[in-house]
Amino acid sequence: MIPRLQIGFSLKQQRTFLFGKEFISQNGEYLLNHARSGIVMALRAALPKGGRVGVVAYNCHTVANAVVESGCTPVFVDVTEDLHIDLQHLAAQQLDAIIVTNLFGIRNDIAAIKAVQPNTIIIVDNAHGYGLPAEGDFTVYSINQGKMPALGAGGLLWVNTERYQASIQQQYAALPSYSKSQVLKLFITMLAKAWMHIPWIYGLITRRMKNHRGKTTCREAVALRRMAKGVSRMYQLALPTIAEQIQQQLANAQQIEDTLMGKGLADGVWYGDNAFMAIARTKDTIGLSKYLAERGVESATHFARAIEWAKQFGYTEGQCPMTERLVKELVMIPTYVPLAQV
């Protein structure tokens, strides 16, 4: 069974984690434990007294958590059918900042967003979008296991507007690093997750053990840390291969689109410039997931509980009608390996 998320920790990566050469980040780039940590830091720098922050409703609960942790209030914004921010809905909101989430690597038009929210701080959330450019006032990326590149507990914050650099530098200087015991725990956790996601182990054991209901209680604090040195070393190891990986994912995604649309199994298939995942829309999500599972491919209705999560942050029913439809109709399909079985 091919897991829907890429979770790996090879022997070469393990050696690099423990003994690799130190990674030197570029000017304006900050290495953190998670992308959500970068969102917190960006909002604290740009809105020290808090404010109203636009958040895409079809999203992970960690984004709204980061907004609350920074002392701001999330305001939910709808998406279009093809998973871009709904500009008409966005224009109607009174916001101090907007977190532009490029869902599954599907890139939004920042110029169009600026046109409808000209005085709003823009944080581009590329947690799914490694390989997409750093845009807006800030950009965050994730390199966690399960993301692309799939490394470990790690995120990147790029500060693209000079006036915020001093505040970010001050915050970063105060962040704790991983202790020796935390590094050991991280190493063991990454190794265990990698073993549990070896395809034959995953099919026999891991998938049966998983709780498919998903997380329902999601209000939690965001722990801000610097990136573990071992993860930053692995990041340096991965950099030369990322462009090739993206090209392979694009080819795989195109093959998925051709197959599903050709067989009439989906009403539409979308993927971004990095093809992090292929997203199929269908009224029969169970049937499509069964079709894929029969061919050894795990899929999922990703963010299926997005509305349930959003309600814990003040969302009201009917606020984002397209999101309320899509959570029932979208199936996420992995693209990180060739899917000849499909």
Tab-separated table of C-alpha atoms in Angstrom:
chain	number	residue	atom	x	y	z
A	1	MET	CA	0.000	0.000	0.000
A	2	ILE	CA	1.473	3.375	-1.041
A	3	PRO	CA	0.811	5.764	1.901
A	4	ARG	CA	-0.864	9.040	1.022
A	5	LEU	CA	1.941	10.949	2.803
A	6	GLN	CA	5.661	10.639	2.171
A	7	ILE	CA	7.309	9.656	5.450
A	8	GLY	CA	10.944	8.664	5.056
A	9	PHE	CA	14.164	8.592	7.073
A	10	SER	CA	16.812	6.658	5.163
A	11	LEU	CA	20.167	5.483	6.503
A	12	LYS	CA	21.876	8.258	4.539
A	13	GLN	CA	19.507	10.812	6.063
A	14	GLN	CA	20.129	9.392	9.527
A	15	ARG	CA	23.898	9.783	9.119
A	16	THR	CA	23.397	13.317	7.814
A	17	PHE	CA	21.055	14.146	10.719
A	18	LEU	CA	23.694	13.073	13.243
A	19	PHE	CA	26.985	14.000	11.576
A	20	GLY	CA	26.288	16.167	8.508
A	21	LYS	CA	27.762	19.523	7.617
A	22	GLU	CA	26.017	22.536	9.139
A	23	PHE	CA	23.551	24.348	6.875
A	24	ILE	CA	24.069	28.095	6.462
A	25	SER	CA	20.768	29.884	5.880
A	26	GLN	CA	20.538	32.870	3.553
A	27	ASN	CA	19.832	36.451	4.554
A	28	GLY	CA	16.144	36.839	5.391
A	29	GLU	CA	15.633	33.076	5.877
A	30	TYR	CA	14.909	31.713	9.365
A	31	LEU	CA	14.974	28.010	10.231
A	32	LEU	CA	12.154	26.985	12.577
A	33	ASN	CA	10.543	23.851	13.980
A	34	HIS	CA	7.311	24.362	11.992
A	35	ALA	CA	5.824	26.642	9.337
A	36	ARG	CA	3.185	27.662	11.894
A	37	SER	CA	5.986	29.109	14.065
A	38	GLY	CA	6.856	31.413	11.177
A	39	ILE	CA	3.241	32.596	10.965
A	40	VAL	CA	3.245	33.452	14.676
A	41	MET	CA	6.512	35.377	14.378
A	42	ALA	CA	5.356	37.224	11.256
A	43	LEU	CA	2.099	38.350	12.870
A	44	ARG	CA	3.848	39.427	16.074
A	45	ALA	CA	6.245	41.505	13.986
A	46	ALA	CA	3.595	43.067	11.737
A	47	LEU	CA	0.671	43.350	14.189
A	48	PRO	CA	2.161	43.683	17.693
A	49	LYS	CA	-1.191	44.883	19.049
A	50	GLY	CA	-3.199	42.167	17.291
A	51	GLY	CA	-5.689	42.474	14.492
A	52	ARG	CA	-8.067	40.701	12.137
A	53	VAL	CA	-6.326	38.093	10.007
A	54	GLY	CA	-7.863	36.414	6.973
A	55	VAL	CA	-7.541	32.618	6.966
A	56	VAL	CA	-8.628	30.271	4.197
A	57	ALA	CA	-11.458	28.160	5.653
A	58	TYR	CA	-10.440	25.030	3.729
A	59	ASN	CA	-7.282	24.568	5.760
A	60	CYS	CA	-5.438	22.889	8.600
A	61	HIS	CA	-6.360	23.949	12.134
A	62	THR	CA	-2.696	24.819	12.802
A	63	VAL	CA	-3.055	28.033	10.762
A	64	ALA	CA	-5.917	29.365	12.890
A	65	ASN	CA	-4.029	28.231	15.999
A	66	ALA	CA	-1.036	30.313	14.896
A	67	VAL	CA	-3.262	33.366	14.426
A	68	VAL	CA	-4.721	33.012	17.923
A	69	GLU	CA	-1.268	32.342	19.419
A	70	SER	CA	-0.015	35.609	17.930
A	71	GLY	CA	-2.781	37.560	19.685
A	72	CYS	CA	-4.900	38.084	16.549
A	73	THR	CA	-8.400	37.036	15.468
A	74	PRO	CA	-8.974	34.666	12.510
A	75	VAL	CA	-11.508	35.745	9.888
A	76	PHE	CA	-12.428	32.918	7.530
A	77	VAL	CA	-12.337	33.391	3.758
A	78	ASP	CA	-13.862	31.072	1.180
A	79	VAL	CA	-12.151	29.423	-1.787
A	80	THR	CA	-13.176	28.918	-5.387
A	81	GLU	CA	-13.948	25.549	-6.937
A	82	ASP	CA	-10.326	25.173	-8.081
A	83	LEU	CA	-8.924	25.941	-4.593
A	84	HIS	CA	-7.851	29.557	-5.037
A	85	ILE	CA	-8.851	32.256	-2.561
A	86	ASP	CA	-12.257	33.685	-3.459
A	87	LEU	CA	-11.308	37.287	-4.314
A	88	GLN	CA	-14.907	38.522	-4.158
A	89	HIS	CA	-15.340	37.113	-0.652
A	90	LEU	CA	-11.916	38.428	0.344
A	91	ALA	CA	-12.720	41.952	-0.860
A	92	ALA	CA	-15.732	42.094	1.470
A	93	GLN	CA	-13.644	41.477	4.601
A	94	GLN	CA	-12.092	44.084	6.906
A	95	LEU	CA	-8.610	42.720	7.532
A	96	ASP	CA	-5.243	43.790	8.876
A	97	ALA	CA	-3.461	40.767	7.388
A	98	ILE	CA	-4.214	37.803	5.160
A	99	ILE	CA	-2.607	34.363	5.237
A	100	VAL	CA	-2.593	33.241	1.620
A	101	THR	CA	-2.501	29.447	1.760
A	102	ASN	CA	-1.386	27.895	-1.526
A	103	LEU	CA	-3.383	24.717	-0.989
A	104	PHE	CA	-1.579	21.592	-2.223
A	105	GLY	CA	0.899	23.872	-4.008
A	106	ILE	CA	-1.810	25.580	-6.112
A	107	ARG	CA	-0.498	29.132	-6.404
A	108	ASN	CA	-2.662	32.189	-5.788
A	109	ASP	CA	-2.310	35.486	-7.656
A	110	ILE	CA	-0.709	37.823	-5.095
A	111	ALA	CA	-1.131	40.880	-7.319
A	112	ALA	CA	-4.884	40.222	-7.549
A	113	ILE	CA	-5.057	39.798	-3.772
A	114	LYS	CA	-3.228	43.100	-3.252
A	115	ALA	CA	-5.695	44.773	-5.630
A	116	VAL	CA	-8.682	43.842	-3.437
A	117	GLN	CA	-6.835	44.253	-0.104
A	118	PRO	CA	-4.286	47.011	-0.897
A	119	ASN	CA	-3.360	47.911	2.691
A	120	THR	CA	-3.293	44.397	4.112
A	121	ILE	CA	-0.150	42.561	5.235
A	122	ILE	CA	0.294	39.381	3.208
A	123	ILE	CA	1.752	36.167	4.628
A	124	VAL	CA	2.084	33.462	1.975
A	125	ASP	CA	1.619	29.987	3.438
A	126	ASN	CA	3.604	27.572	1.293
A	127	ALA	CA	3.436	24.657	3.731
A	128	HIS	CA	2.332	22.609	0.699
A	129	GLY	CA	4.230	24.763	-1.769
A	130	TYR	CA	7.962	24.198	-1.576
A	131	GLY	CA	9.368	25.304	-4.918
A	132	LEU	CA	6.935	28.209	-5.198
A	133	PRO	CA	8.495	31.689	-4.886
A	134	ALA	CA	8.712	33.716	-1.688
A	135	GLU	CA	6.010	36.383	-2.090
A	136	GLY	CA	4.116	38.897	0.014
A	137	ASP	CA	5.594	40.441	3.145
A	138	PHE	CA	6.434	37.019	4.578
A	139	THR	CA	6.492	33.463	3.237
A	140	VAL	CA	6.535	30.225	5.231
A	141	TYR	CA	7.428	26.725	4.032
A	142	SER	CA	7.250	23.308	5.700
A	143	ILE	CA	9.775	20.473	5.349
A	144	ASN	CA	8.109	18.118	7.796
A	145	GLN	CA	7.812	14.386	7.169
A	146	GLY	CA	4.780	14.120	4.922
A	147	LYS	CA	5.509	17.395	3.121
A	148	MET	CA	7.786	18.158	0.162
A	149	PRO	CA	10.717	17.814	0.673
A	150	ALA	CA	9.750	15.244	3.309
A	151	LEU	CA	12.436	15.666	5.972
A	152	GLY	CA	11.570	16.208	9.634
A	153	ALA	CA	10.141	18.694	12.108
A	154	GLY	CA	11.054	21.860	10.262
A	155	GLY	CA	9.798	25.041	8.663
A	156	LEU	CA	11.247	28.094	6.957
A	157	LEU	CA	10.284	31.749	7.330
A	158	TRP	CA	11.299	34.198	4.620
A	159	VAL	CA	11.016	37.898	5.483
A	160	ASN	CA	10.470	39.773	2.232
A	161	THR	CA	9.816	43.265	3.618
A	162	GLU	CA	12.817	44.988	5.176
A	163	ARG	CA	10.933	46.922	7.866
A	164	TYR	CA	10.073	43.664	9.661
A	165	GLN	CA	13.599	42.254	9.708
A	166	ALA	CA	14.631	43.783	13.050
A	167	SER	CA	11.592	42.430	14.892
A	168	ILE	CA	12.024	38.953	13.397
A	169	GLN	CA	15.733	38.922	14.237
A	170	GLN	CA	14.920	39.866	17.828
A	171	GLN	CA	12.286	37.128	18.111
A	172	TYR	CA	14.571	34.563	16.496
A	173	ALA	CA	17.430	35.363	18.867
A	174	ALA	CA	15.125	34.577	21.798
A	175	LEU	CA	13.909	31.216	20.437
A	176	PRO	CA	15.178	28.073	22.194
A	177	SER	CA	17.025	25.371	20.299
A	178	TYR	CA	16.329	21.666	20.704
A	179	SER	CA	17.917	20.169	23.812
A	180	LYS	CA	19.931	16.946	23.526
A	181	SER	CA	17.007	14.930	24.890
A	182	GLN	CA	14.594	16.609	22.448
A	183	VAL	CA	16.947	15.840	19.538
A	184	LEU	CA	17.109	12.180	20.593
A	185	LYS	CA	13.322	12.018	20.913
A	186	LEU	CA	12.921	13.626	17.471
A	187	PHE	CA	15.380	11.157	15.920
A	188	ILE	CA	13.559	8.148	17.392
A	189	THR	CA	10.137	9.522	16.390
A	190	MET	CA	11.241	10.140	12.800
A	191	LEU	CA	12.769	6.664	12.588
A	192	ALA	CA	9.624	5.002	13.981
A	193	LYS	CA	7.333	6.909	11.602
A	194	ALA	CA	9.555	5.986	8.647
A	195	TRP	CA	9.455	2.283	9.538
A	196	MET	CA	5.689	2.389	10.012
A	197	HIS	CA	5.338	3.935	6.521
A	198	ILE	CA	7.330	1.308	4.650
A	199	PRO	CA	4.647	0.243	2.125
A	200	TRP	CA	4.302	-3.427	3.136
A	201	ILE	CA	4.349	-2.585	6.867
A	202	TYR	CA	1.933	0.284	6.251
A	203	GLY	CA	-0.514	-1.953	4.387
A	204	LEU	CA	-0.423	-4.751	6.954
A	205	ILE	CA	-0.210	-2.826	10.227
A	206	THR	CA	-0.060	0.976	10.217
A	207	ARG	CA	-3.147	1.677	8.131
A	208	ARG	CA	-5.221	-0.643	10.314
A	209	MET	CA	-4.031	1.132	13.465
A	210	LYS	CA	-4.801	4.669	12.287
A	211	ASN	CA	-7.762	6.592	13.604
A	212	HIS	CA	-9.540	7.617	10.405
A	213	ARG	CA	-11.932	9.926	12.235
A	214	GLY	CA	-9.219	12.551	12.453
A	215	LYS	CA	-8.597	15.207	15.049
A	216	THR	CA	-11.655	17.078	16.290
A	217	THR	CA	-10.306	19.148	19.228
A	218	CYS	CA	-7.716	21.487	17.784
A	219	ARG	CA	-7.270	24.529	20.012
A	220	GLU	CA	-3.676	24.242	21.163
A	221	ALA	CA	-0.595	26.360	21.821
A	222	VAL	CA	2.109	26.695	19.172
A	223	ALA	CA	5.578	25.740	20.429
A	224	LEU	CA	8.150	28.022	18.804
A	225	ARG	CA	11.699	26.720	18.407
A	226	ARG	CA	14.603	26.925	16.044
A	227	MET	CA	14.906	24.062	13.602
A	228	ALA	CA	16.816	21.046	14.912
A	229	LYS	CA	20.346	21.117	13.473
A	230	GLY	CA	19.922	17.571	12.196
A	231	VAL	CA	16.893	18.548	10.114
A	232	SER	CA	18.726	21.556	8.669
A	233	ARG	CA	21.584	19.237	7.664
A	234	MET	CA	19.090	16.953	5.892
A	235	TYR	CA	17.631	20.000	4.163
A	236	GLN	CA	21.044	20.846	2.742
A	237	LEU	CA	21.379	17.243	1.535
A	238	ALA	CA	17.976	17.425	-0.206
A	239	LEU	CA	18.384	20.782	-1.966
A	240	PRO	CA	20.108	19.502	-5.150
A	241	THR	CA	17.388	16.892	-5.779
A	242	ILE	CA	14.225	18.947	-5.194
A	243	ALA	CA	13.838	20.283	-8.744
A	244	GLU	CA	14.062	16.734	-10.133
A	245	GLN	CA	11.518	15.522	-7.580
A	246	ILE	CA	9.077	18.248	-8.609
A	247	GLN	CA	9.364	17.254	-12.273
A	248	GLN	CA	8.628	13.623	-11.371
A	249	GLN	CA	5.617	14.662	-9.289
A	250	LEU	CA	4.279	16.768	-12.173
A	251	ALA	CA	4.529	13.776	-14.498
A	252	ASN	CA	2.809	11.532	-11.969
A	253	ALA	CA	0.037	14.086	-11.395
A	254	GLN	CA	-0.578	14.421	-15.133
A	255	GLN	CA	-0.909	10.642	-15.417
A	256	ILE	CA	-3.408	10.612	-12.528
A	257	GLU	CA	-5.449	13.395	-14.151
A	258	ASP	CA	-5.496	11.668	-17.543
A	259	THR	CA	-6.554	8.351	-16.023
A	260	LEU	CA	-9.272	9.612	-13.687
A	261	MET	CA	-10.780	12.051	-16.177
A	262	GLY	CA	-10.520	9.497	-18.988
A	263	LYS	CA	-12.424	6.929	-16.948
A	264	GLY	CA	-14.989	9.462	-15.727
A	265	LEU	CA	-13.969	8.884	-12.097
A	266	ALA	CA	-13.587	12.577	-11.266
A	267	ASP	CA	-15.308	15.828	-12.190
A	268	GLY	CA	-11.967	17.634	-12.077
A	269	VAL	CA	-8.342	17.116	-11.013
A	270	TRP	CA	-6.104	19.922	-9.751
A	271	TYR	CA	-2.462	20.179	-8.746
A	272	GLY	CA	0.001	23.000	-8.253
A	273	ASP	CA	3.328	23.989	-9.787
A	274	ASN	CA	5.127	21.480	-7.542
A	275	ALA	CA	2.379	18.800	-7.800
A	276	PHE	CA	2.663	18.147	-4.067
A	277	MET	CA	-0.615	16.215	-4.328
A	278	ALA	CA	-3.273	15.602	-6.959
A	279	ILE	CA	-6.742	16.655	-5.818
A	280	ALA	CA	-9.745	15.015	-7.448
A	281	ARG	CA	-13.306	16.304	-7.100
A	282	THR	CA	-16.095	13.750	-7.171
A	283	LYS	CA	-19.545	13.183	-5.715
A	284	ASP	CA	-18.476	9.574	-5.018
A	285	THR	CA	-15.424	9.954	-2.766
A	286	ILE	CA	-15.897	6.454	-1.345
A	287	GLY	CA	-15.979	4.910	-4.818
A	288	LEU	CA	-12.868	6.776	-5.971
A	289	SER	CA	-10.948	5.909	-2.795
A	290	LYS	CA	-11.947	2.259	-3.253
A	291	TYR	CA	-10.768	2.307	-6.887
A	292	LEU	CA	-7.372	3.658	-5.785
A	293	ALA	CA	-7.085	1.282	-2.810
A	294	GLU	CA	-7.684	-1.707	-5.096
A	295	ARG	CA	-4.600	-0.547	-7.004
A	296	GLY	CA	-2.489	-0.189	-3.856
A	297	VAL	CA	-2.801	3.588	-3.422
A	298	GLU	CA	-4.052	5.243	-0.246
A	299	SER	CA	-6.096	8.420	-0.663
A	300	ALA	CA	-8.020	10.645	1.726
A	301	THR	CA	-10.614	13.406	1.958
A	302	HIS	CA	-7.957	15.861	3.155
A	303	PHE	CA	-9.112	18.602	5.566
A	304	ALA	CA	-12.475	16.851	5.678
A	305	ARG	CA	-13.006	18.331	9.149
A	306	ALA	CA	-11.968	21.861	8.171
A	307	ILE	CA	-15.388	23.356	8.965
A	308	GLU	CA	-15.557	21.466	12.258
A	309	TRP	CA	-12.138	22.855	13.180
A	310	ALA	CA	-12.999	26.387	12.028
A	311	LYS	CA	-16.043	26.479	14.295
A	312	GLN	CA	-13.689	26.240	17.262
A	313	PHE	CA	-12.244	29.586	16.121
A	314	GLY	CA	-15.536	31.432	15.559
A	315	TYR	CA	-16.676	30.168	12.155
A	316	THR	CA	-20.424	30.231	11.566
A	317	GLU	CA	-22.387	27.886	9.279
A	318	GLY	CA	-22.820	29.261	5.767
A	319	GLN	CA	-19.908	31.700	6.037
A	320	CYS	CA	-17.884	29.883	3.352
A	321	PRO	CA	-20.345	27.858	1.232
A	322	MET	CA	-17.849	26.555	-1.341
A	323	THR	CA	-15.577	25.229	1.412
A	324	GLU	CA	-18.571	23.492	2.981
A	325	ARG	CA	-19.156	21.713	-0.345
A	326	LEU	CA	-15.539	20.855	-1.103
A	327	VAL	CA	-14.827	19.169	2.235
A	328	LYS	CA	-17.276	16.478	1.105
A	329	GLU	CA	-16.068	16.147	-2.492
A	330	LEU	CA	-12.248	16.305	-2.628
A	331	VAL	CA	-9.908	13.311	-2.571
A	332	MET	CA	-6.160	13.719	-2.075
A	333	ILE	CA	-3.905	11.391	-4.122
A	334	PRO	CA	-0.136	11.061	-3.554
A	335	THR	CA	2.241	12.032	-6.366
A	336	TYR	CA	5.634	11.400	-4.778
A	337	VAL	CA	6.117	8.014	-6.469
A	338	PRO	CA	5.123	6.758	-9.949
A	339	LEU	CA	1.594	5.424	-9.837
A	340	ALA	CA	1.576	2.944	-12.691
A	341	GLN	CA	-1.021	0.909	-10.770
A	342	VAL	CA	-3.645	3.645	-11.255
